[in-house]
Amino acid sequence: AFMDGLVMGGGVGLSAHGRHRVVTEKTKLAMPEVGLGFFPDVGGTWLLSRAPGEIGTYFGLTGQPMNGPDAVYSGFADAVVPSEKLAALREALVNLAANADTADVKAVIAGFATGETAGPVAELLPQIDHWFAHGRMDHIFAALHRDGSELAQSTLKILSEKSPRGMVVALKLLRLARASSTLEECLVREYRAALAVFGSDDFREGVRAAVIDKDRNPKWSPSRIADVTPEMIAPYFANLGADELVFD
């Protein structure tokens, strides 16, 4: 996958599960679904939960974009290649022998790669781990409130604009994904949660505010983390019986 430019939501699902994932200096990769009252899906919870420390929790809840090196560091990509070299890289890959294997492909990509393996977010890992190493959203908010730094307060502002229900669902999915042994387990949970989201007021309101009216002022229900109850969240994780997602 050549992940050049904007790679968001479903675009991540189509590319970041691949075996050979190339990003560039133009890459802006994000899973911003919580801003729509949704959550990182298409296996996003699997990928995010396997990023170093709480980096995945941070990206999944804030929806902030990764640059190319961030994506490599977070496990969403394998190599940074300058965009001006993509055409030549493609040509080199196309001209590989018919019996070329994974090692051959990696060697070709490495010949065009910059070697970058970490972006600016990697330097923030200690702070991010401190803020996001919690299993409850109210505890994450409290950790950010206690930190008077400019970065903590800007992160708090970003989170305050997201769907409270969406964040609670996303955080639970991320924590369950961390304990999962397979991608399929995560996809089953994401499917269950997606069916519940599609019937929720928050999803309709998030789409209205971001896509239709574009006023960027969603009216979430409920509007506060403290008002998100276990009863509200339970349907997102309920077994679907005969309608469960299955894999052949």
mmCIF file with all atom_site columns, C-alpha atoms in Angstrom, residues 88-226:
data_model
loop_
_atom_site.group_PDB
_atom_site.id
_atom_site.type_symbol
_atom_site.label_atom_id
_atom_site.label_alt_id
_atom_site.label_comp_id
_atom_site.label_asym_id
_atom_site.label_entity_id
_atom_site.label_seq_id
_atom_site.pdbx_PDB_ins_code
_atom_site.Cartn_x
_atom_site.Cartn_y
_atom_site.Cartn_z
_atom_site.occupancy
_atom_site.B_iso_or_equiv
_atom_site.pdbx_formal_charge
_atom_site.auth_seq_id
_atom_site.auth_comp_id
_atom_site.auth_asym_id
_atom_site.auth_atom_id
_atom_site.pdbx_PDB_model_num
ATOM 1   C CA . ALA A 1 88  ? 10.248  4.641   -9.385  1.00 0.00 ? 88  ALA A CA 1
ATOM 2   C CA . LEU A 1 89  ? 9.445   2.346   -6.453  1.00 0.00 ? 89  LEU A CA 1
ATOM 3   C CA . ARG A 1 90  ? 6.312   1.148   -8.176  1.00 0.00 ? 90  ARG A CA 1
ATOM 4   C CA . GLU A 1 91  ? 8.285   0.412   -11.331 1.00 0.00 ? 91  GLU A CA 1
ATOM 5   C CA . ALA A 1 92  ? 10.881  -1.525  -9.367  1.00 0.00 ? 92  ALA A CA 1
ATOM 6   C CA . LEU A 1 93  ? 8.181   -3.597  -7.674  1.00 0.00 ? 93  LEU A CA 1
ATOM 7   C CA . VAL A 1 94  ? 6.381   -4.298  -10.939 1.00 0.00 ? 94  VAL A CA 1
ATOM 8   C CA . ASN A 1 95  ? 9.644   -5.530  -12.454 1.00 0.00 ? 95  ASN A CA 1
ATOM 9   C CA . LEU A 1 96  ? 10.390  -8.025  -9.689  1.00 0.00 ? 96  LEU A CA 1
ATOM 10  C CA . ALA A 1 97  ? 10.635  -11.632 -10.818 1.00 0.00 ? 97  ALA A CA 1
ATOM 11  C CA . ALA A 1 98  ? 7.431   -13.659 -10.746 1.00 0.00 ? 98  ALA A CA 1
ATOM 12  C CA . ASN A 1 99  ? 8.810   -15.790 -7.913  1.00 0.00 ? 99  ASN A CA 1
ATOM 13  C CA . ALA A 1 100 ? 9.752   -12.802 -5.741  1.00 0.00 ? 100 ALA A CA 1
ATOM 14  C CA . ASP A 1 101 ? 8.960   -13.258 -2.057  1.00 0.00 ? 101 ASP A CA 1
ATOM 15  C CA . THR A 1 102 ? 8.333   -10.962 0.900   1.00 0.00 ? 102 THR A CA 1
ATOM 16  C CA . ALA A 1 103 ? 12.047  -10.498 1.538   1.00 0.00 ? 103 ALA A CA 1
ATOM 17  C CA . ASP A 1 104 ? 12.563  -9.369  -2.047  1.00 0.00 ? 104 ASP A CA 1
ATOM 18  C CA . VAL A 1 105 ? 9.777   -6.804  -1.791  1.00 0.00 ? 105 VAL A CA 1
ATOM 19  C CA . LYS A 1 106 ? 11.137  -5.490  1.513   1.00 0.00 ? 106 LYS A CA 1
ATOM 20  C CA . ALA A 1 107 ? 14.600  -5.145  0.019   1.00 0.00 ? 107 ALA A CA 1
ATOM 21  C CA . VAL A 1 108 ? 13.293  -3.078  -2.897  1.00 0.00 ? 108 VAL A CA 1
ATOM 22  C CA . ILE A 1 109 ? 11.311  -0.781  -0.592  1.00 0.00 ? 109 ILE A CA 1
ATOM 23  C CA . ALA A 1 110 ? 14.310  -0.384  1.719   1.00 0.00 ? 110 ALA A CA 1
ATOM 24  C CA . GLY A 1 111 ? 16.336  0.848   -1.223  1.00 0.00 ? 111 GLY A CA 1
ATOM 25  C CA . PHE A 1 112 ? 14.000  3.844   -1.578  1.00 0.00 ? 112 PHE A CA 1
ATOM 26  C CA . ALA A 1 113 ? 13.231  4.439   2.123   1.00 0.00 ? 113 ALA A CA 1
ATOM 27  C CA . THR A 1 114 ? 14.567  7.274   4.264   1.00 0.00 ? 114 THR A CA 1
ATOM 28  C CA . GLY A 1 115 ? 15.079  5.022   7.288   1.00 0.00 ? 115 GLY A CA 1
ATOM 29  C CA . GLU A 1 116 ? 12.892  7.157   9.556   1.00 0.00 ? 116 GLU A CA 1
ATOM 30  C CA . THR A 1 117 ? 11.226  5.111   12.278  1.00 0.00 ? 117 THR A CA 1
ATOM 31  C CA . ALA A 1 118 ? 9.825   7.686   14.711  1.00 0.00 ? 118 ALA A CA 1
ATOM 32  C CA . GLY A 1 119 ? 8.051   11.030  14.434  1.00 0.00 ? 119 GLY A CA 1
ATOM 33  C CA . PRO A 1 120 ? 7.351   13.807  16.936  1.00 0.00 ? 120 PRO A CA 1
ATOM 34  C CA . VAL A 1 121 ? 4.737   11.811  18.852  1.00 0.00 ? 121 VAL A CA 1
ATOM 35  C CA . ALA A 1 122 ? 7.358   9.277   19.946  1.00 0.00 ? 122 ALA A CA 1
ATOM 36  C CA . GLU A 1 123 ? 9.003   11.975  22.047  1.00 0.00 ? 123 GLU A CA 1
ATOM 37  C CA . LEU A 1 124 ? 5.718   12.504  23.896  1.00 0.00 ? 124 LEU A CA 1
ATOM 38  C CA . LEU A 1 125 ? 5.347   8.860   24.927  1.00 0.00 ? 125 LEU A CA 1
ATOM 39  C CA . PRO A 1 126 ? 6.057   9.419   28.664  1.00 0.00 ? 126 PRO A CA 1
ATOM 40  C CA . GLN A 1 127 ? 3.376   12.128  28.934  1.00 0.00 ? 127 GLN A CA 1
ATOM 41  C CA . ILE A 1 128 ? 0.881   10.216  26.808  1.00 0.00 ? 128 ILE A CA 1
ATOM 42  C CA . ASP A 1 129 ? 1.411   7.071   28.874  1.00 0.00 ? 129 ASP A CA 1
ATOM 43  C CA . HIS A 1 130 ? 0.797   9.039   32.062  1.00 0.00 ? 130 HIS A CA 1
ATOM 44  C CA . TRP A 1 131 ? -2.431  10.610  30.788  1.00 0.00 ? 131 TRP A CA 1
ATOM 45  C CA . PHE A 1 132 ? -3.960  7.700   28.898  1.00 0.00 ? 132 PHE A CA 1
ATOM 46  C CA . ALA A 1 133 ? -2.990  4.643   30.984  1.00 0.00 ? 133 ALA A CA 1
ATOM 47  C CA . HIS A 1 134 ? -6.481  4.386   32.461  1.00 0.00 ? 134 HIS A CA 1
ATOM 48  C CA . GLY A 1 135 ? -9.479  2.208   31.777  1.00 0.00 ? 135 GLY A CA 1
ATOM 49  C CA . ARG A 1 136 ? -12.049 4.951   32.287  1.00 0.00 ? 136 ARG A CA 1
ATOM 50  C CA . MET A 1 137 ? -12.531 8.193   30.385  1.00 0.00 ? 137 MET A CA 1
ATOM 51  C CA . ASP A 1 138 ? -13.198 10.228  33.521  1.00 0.00 ? 138 ASP A CA 1
ATOM 52  C CA . HIS A 1 139 ? -9.799  9.143   34.858  1.00 0.00 ? 139 HIS A CA 1
ATOM 53  C CA . ILE A 1 140 ? -8.109  10.231  31.613  1.00 0.00 ? 140 ILE A CA 1
ATOM 54  C CA . PHE A 1 141 ? -9.836  13.610  31.824  1.00 0.00 ? 141 PHE A CA 1
ATOM 55  C CA . ALA A 1 142 ? -8.775  13.935  35.478  1.00 0.00 ? 142 ALA A CA 1
ATOM 56  C CA . ALA A 1 143 ? -5.138  13.169  34.628  1.00 0.00 ? 143 ALA A CA 1
ATOM 57  C CA . LEU A 1 144 ? -5.155  15.858  31.945  1.00 0.00 ? 144 LEU A CA 1
ATOM 58  C CA . HIS A 1 145 ? -6.850  18.347  34.269  1.00 0.00 ? 145 HIS A CA 1
ATOM 59  C CA . ARG A 1 146 ? -4.147  17.802  36.897  1.00 0.00 ? 146 ARG A CA 1
ATOM 60  C CA . ASP A 1 147 ? -1.412  18.542  34.356  1.00 0.00 ? 147 ASP A CA 1
ATOM 61  C CA . GLY A 1 148 ? -1.072  22.264  33.819  1.00 0.00 ? 148 GLY A CA 1
ATOM 62  C CA . SER A 1 149 ? 1.083   21.978  30.696  1.00 0.00 ? 149 SER A CA 1
ATOM 63  C CA . GLU A 1 150 ? -0.004  23.557  27.430  1.00 0.00 ? 150 GLU A CA 1
ATOM 64  C CA . LEU A 1 151 ? 0.037   20.172  25.706  1.00 0.00 ? 151 LEU A CA 1
ATOM 65  C CA . ALA A 1 152 ? -2.209  18.586  28.334  1.00 0.00 ? 152 ALA A CA 1
ATOM 66  C CA . GLN A 1 153 ? -4.685  21.423  28.110  1.00 0.00 ? 153 GLN A CA 1
ATOM 67  C CA . SER A 1 154 ? -4.767  21.356  24.313  1.00 0.00 ? 154 SER A CA 1
ATOM 68  C CA . THR A 1 155 ? -5.332  17.586  24.434  1.00 0.00 ? 155 THR A CA 1
ATOM 69  C CA . LEU A 1 156 ? -8.126  18.123  26.940  1.00 0.00 ? 156 LEU A CA 1
ATOM 70  C CA . LYS A 1 157 ? -9.754  20.636  24.589  1.00 0.00 ? 157 LYS A CA 1
ATOM 71  C CA . ILE A 1 158 ? -9.594  18.163  21.698  1.00 0.00 ? 158 ILE A CA 1
ATOM 72  C CA . LEU A 1 159 ? -11.224 15.435  23.792  1.00 0.00 ? 159 LEU A CA 1
ATOM 73  C CA . SER A 1 160 ? -13.923 17.804  25.063  1.00 0.00 ? 160 SER A CA 1
ATOM 74  C CA . GLU A 1 161 ? -15.139 18.214  21.476  1.00 0.00 ? 161 GLU A CA 1
ATOM 75  C CA . LYS A 1 162 ? -15.638 14.460  20.942  1.00 0.00 ? 162 LYS A CA 1
ATOM 76  C CA . SER A 1 163 ? -18.707 12.353  21.638  1.00 0.00 ? 163 SER A CA 1
ATOM 77  C CA . PRO A 1 164 ? -18.646 11.289  25.316  1.00 0.00 ? 164 PRO A CA 1
ATOM 78  C CA . ARG A 1 165 ? -20.438 8.065   24.469  1.00 0.00 ? 165 ARG A CA 1
ATOM 79  C CA . GLY A 1 166 ? -18.149 7.482   21.486  1.00 0.00 ? 166 GLY A CA 1
ATOM 80  C CA . MET A 1 167 ? -15.048 7.921   23.645  1.00 0.00 ? 167 MET A CA 1
ATOM 81  C CA . VAL A 1 168 ? -16.299 5.514   26.313  1.00 0.00 ? 168 VAL A CA 1
ATOM 82  C CA . VAL A 1 169 ? -17.125 2.881   23.683  1.00 0.00 ? 169 VAL A CA 1
ATOM 83  C CA . ALA A 1 170 ? -13.819 3.428   21.889  1.00 0.00 ? 170 ALA A CA 1
ATOM 84  C CA . LEU A 1 171 ? -11.772 3.148   25.074  1.00 0.00 ? 171 LEU A CA 1
ATOM 85  C CA . LYS A 1 172 ? -13.482 -0.102  26.063  1.00 0.00 ? 172 LYS A CA 1
ATOM 86  C CA . LEU A 1 173 ? -12.930 -1.526  22.576  1.00 0.00 ? 173 LEU A CA 1
ATOM 87  C CA . LEU A 1 174 ? -9.255  -0.571  22.744  1.00 0.00 ? 174 LEU A CA 1
ATOM 88  C CA . ARG A 1 175 ? -8.787  -2.206  26.125  1.00 0.00 ? 175 ARG A CA 1
ATOM 89  C CA . LEU A 1 176 ? -10.541 -5.385  24.973  1.00 0.00 ? 176 LEU A CA 1
ATOM 90  C CA . ALA A 1 177 ? -8.451  -5.382  21.800  1.00 0.00 ? 177 ALA A CA 1
ATOM 91  C CA . ARG A 1 178 ? -5.269  -5.270  23.832  1.00 0.00 ? 178 ARG A CA 1
ATOM 92  C CA . ALA A 1 179 ? -6.264  -8.555  25.456  1.00 0.00 ? 179 ALA A CA 1
ATOM 93  C CA . SER A 1 180 ? -7.335  -10.170 22.167  1.00 0.00 ? 180 SER A CA 1
ATOM 94  C CA . SER A 1 181 ? -5.233  -12.787 20.448  1.00 0.00 ? 181 SER A CA 1
ATOM 95  C CA . THR A 1 182 ? -6.601  -12.257 16.933  1.00 0.00 ? 182 THR A CA 1
ATOM 96  C CA . LEU A 1 183 ? -7.685  -9.499  14.583  1.00 0.00 ? 183 LEU A CA 1
ATOM 97  C CA . GLU A 1 184 ? -10.915 -11.422 13.973  1.00 0.00 ? 184 GLU A CA 1
ATOM 98  C CA . GLU A 1 185 ? -11.937 -11.031 17.622  1.00 0.00 ? 185 GLU A CA 1
ATOM 99  C CA . CYS A 1 186 ? -11.582 -7.269  17.288  1.00 0.00 ? 186 CYS A CA 1
ATOM 100 C CA . LEU A 1 187 ? -13.558 -7.208  14.039  1.00 0.00 ? 187 LEU A CA 1
ATOM 101 C CA . VAL A 1 188 ? -16.434 -9.101  15.680  1.00 0.00 ? 188 VAL A CA 1
ATOM 102 C CA . ARG A 1 189 ? -16.610 -6.555  18.508  1.00 0.00 ? 189 ARG A CA 1
ATOM 103 C CA . GLU A 1 190 ? -16.349 -3.645  16.085  1.00 0.00 ? 190 GLU A CA 1
ATOM 104 C CA . TYR A 1 191 ? -19.215 -5.101  14.045  1.00 0.00 ? 191 TYR A CA 1
ATOM 105 C CA . ARG A 1 192 ? -21.425 -5.389  17.126  1.00 0.00 ? 192 ARG A CA 1
ATOM 106 C CA . ALA A 1 193 ? -20.634 -1.827  18.163  1.00 0.00 ? 193 ALA A CA 1
ATOM 107 C CA . ALA A 1 194 ? -21.145 -0.472  14.641  1.00 0.00 ? 194 ALA A CA 1
ATOM 108 C CA . LEU A 1 195 ? -24.700 -1.793  14.469  1.00 0.00 ? 195 LEU A CA 1
ATOM 109 C CA . ALA A 1 196 ? -25.478 -0.055  17.748  1.00 0.00 ? 196 ALA A CA 1
ATOM 110 C CA . VAL A 1 197 ? -23.812 3.181   16.599  1.00 0.00 ? 197 VAL A CA 1
ATOM 111 C CA . PHE A 1 198 ? -25.862 3.345   13.418  1.00 0.00 ? 198 PHE A CA 1
ATOM 112 C CA . GLY A 1 199 ? -29.016 3.586   15.497  1.00 0.00 ? 199 GLY A CA 1
ATOM 113 C CA . SER A 1 200 ? -27.687 6.214   17.890  1.00 0.00 ? 200 SER A CA 1
ATOM 114 C CA . ASP A 1 201 ? -28.466 9.913   18.021  1.00 0.00 ? 201 ASP A CA 1
ATOM 115 C CA . ASP A 1 202 ? -24.774 10.730  18.368  1.00 0.00 ? 202 ASP A CA 1
ATOM 116 C CA . PHE A 1 203 ? -23.831 9.256   15.005  1.00 0.00 ? 203 PHE A CA 1
ATOM 117 C CA . ARG A 1 204 ? -26.539 11.205  13.181  1.00 0.00 ? 204 ARG A CA 1
ATOM 118 C CA . GLU A 1 205 ? -25.554 14.371  15.032  1.00 0.00 ? 205 GLU A CA 1
ATOM 119 C CA . GLY A 1 206 ? -21.864 13.860  14.363  1.00 0.00 ? 206 GLY A CA 1
ATOM 120 C CA . VAL A 1 207 ? -22.452 13.410  10.640  1.00 0.00 ? 207 VAL A CA 1
ATOM 121 C CA . ARG A 1 208 ? -24.731 16.457  10.596  1.00 0.00 ? 208 ARG A CA 1
ATOM 122 C CA . ALA A 1 209 ? -22.153 18.685  12.298  1.00 0.00 ? 209 ALA A CA 1
ATOM 123 C CA . ALA A 1 210 ? -19.128 17.455  10.333  1.00 0.00 ? 210 ALA A CA 1
ATOM 124 C CA . VAL A 1 211 ? -20.505 16.559  6.896   1.00 0.00 ? 211 VAL A CA 1
ATOM 125 C CA . ILE A 1 212 ? -23.934 18.074  6.254   1.00 0.00 ? 212 ILE A CA 1
ATOM 126 C CA . ASP A 1 213 ? -24.218 21.444  7.997   1.00 0.00 ? 213 ASP A CA 1
ATOM 127 C CA . LYS A 1 214 ? -20.476 21.601  8.714   1.00 0.00 ? 214 LYS A CA 1
ATOM 128 C CA . ASP A 1 215 ? -20.996 23.855  11.720  1.00 0.00 ? 215 ASP A CA 1
ATOM 129 C CA . ARG A 1 216 ? -18.537 21.739  13.750  1.00 0.00 ? 216 ARG A CA 1
ATOM 130 C CA . ASN A 1 217 ? -20.819 22.140  16.755  1.00 0.00 ? 217 ASN A CA 1
ATOM 131 C CA . PRO A 1 218 ? -22.386 18.755  17.534  1.00 0.00 ? 218 PRO A CA 1
ATOM 132 C CA . LYS A 1 219 ? -24.888 18.423  20.372  1.00 0.00 ? 219 LYS A CA 1
ATOM 133 C CA . TRP A 1 220 ? -23.887 15.129  21.925  1.00 0.00 ? 220 TRP A CA 1
ATOM 134 C CA . SER A 1 221 ? -26.256 12.975  23.948  1.00 0.00 ? 221 SER A CA 1
ATOM 135 C CA . PRO A 1 222 ? -25.300 12.775  26.718  1.00 0.00 ? 222 PRO A CA 1
ATOM 136 C CA . SER A 1 223 ? -23.077 15.828  26.695  1.00 0.00 ? 223 SER A CA 1
ATOM 137 C CA . ARG A 1 224 ? -20.864 14.813  29.624  1.00 0.00 ? 224 ARG A CA 1
ATOM 138 C CA . ILE A 1 225 ? -18.686 11.790  30.341  1.00 0.00 ? 225 ILE A CA 1
ATOM 139 C CA . ALA A 1 226 ? -20.224 11.571  33.802  1.00 0.00 ? 226 ALA A CA 1
#
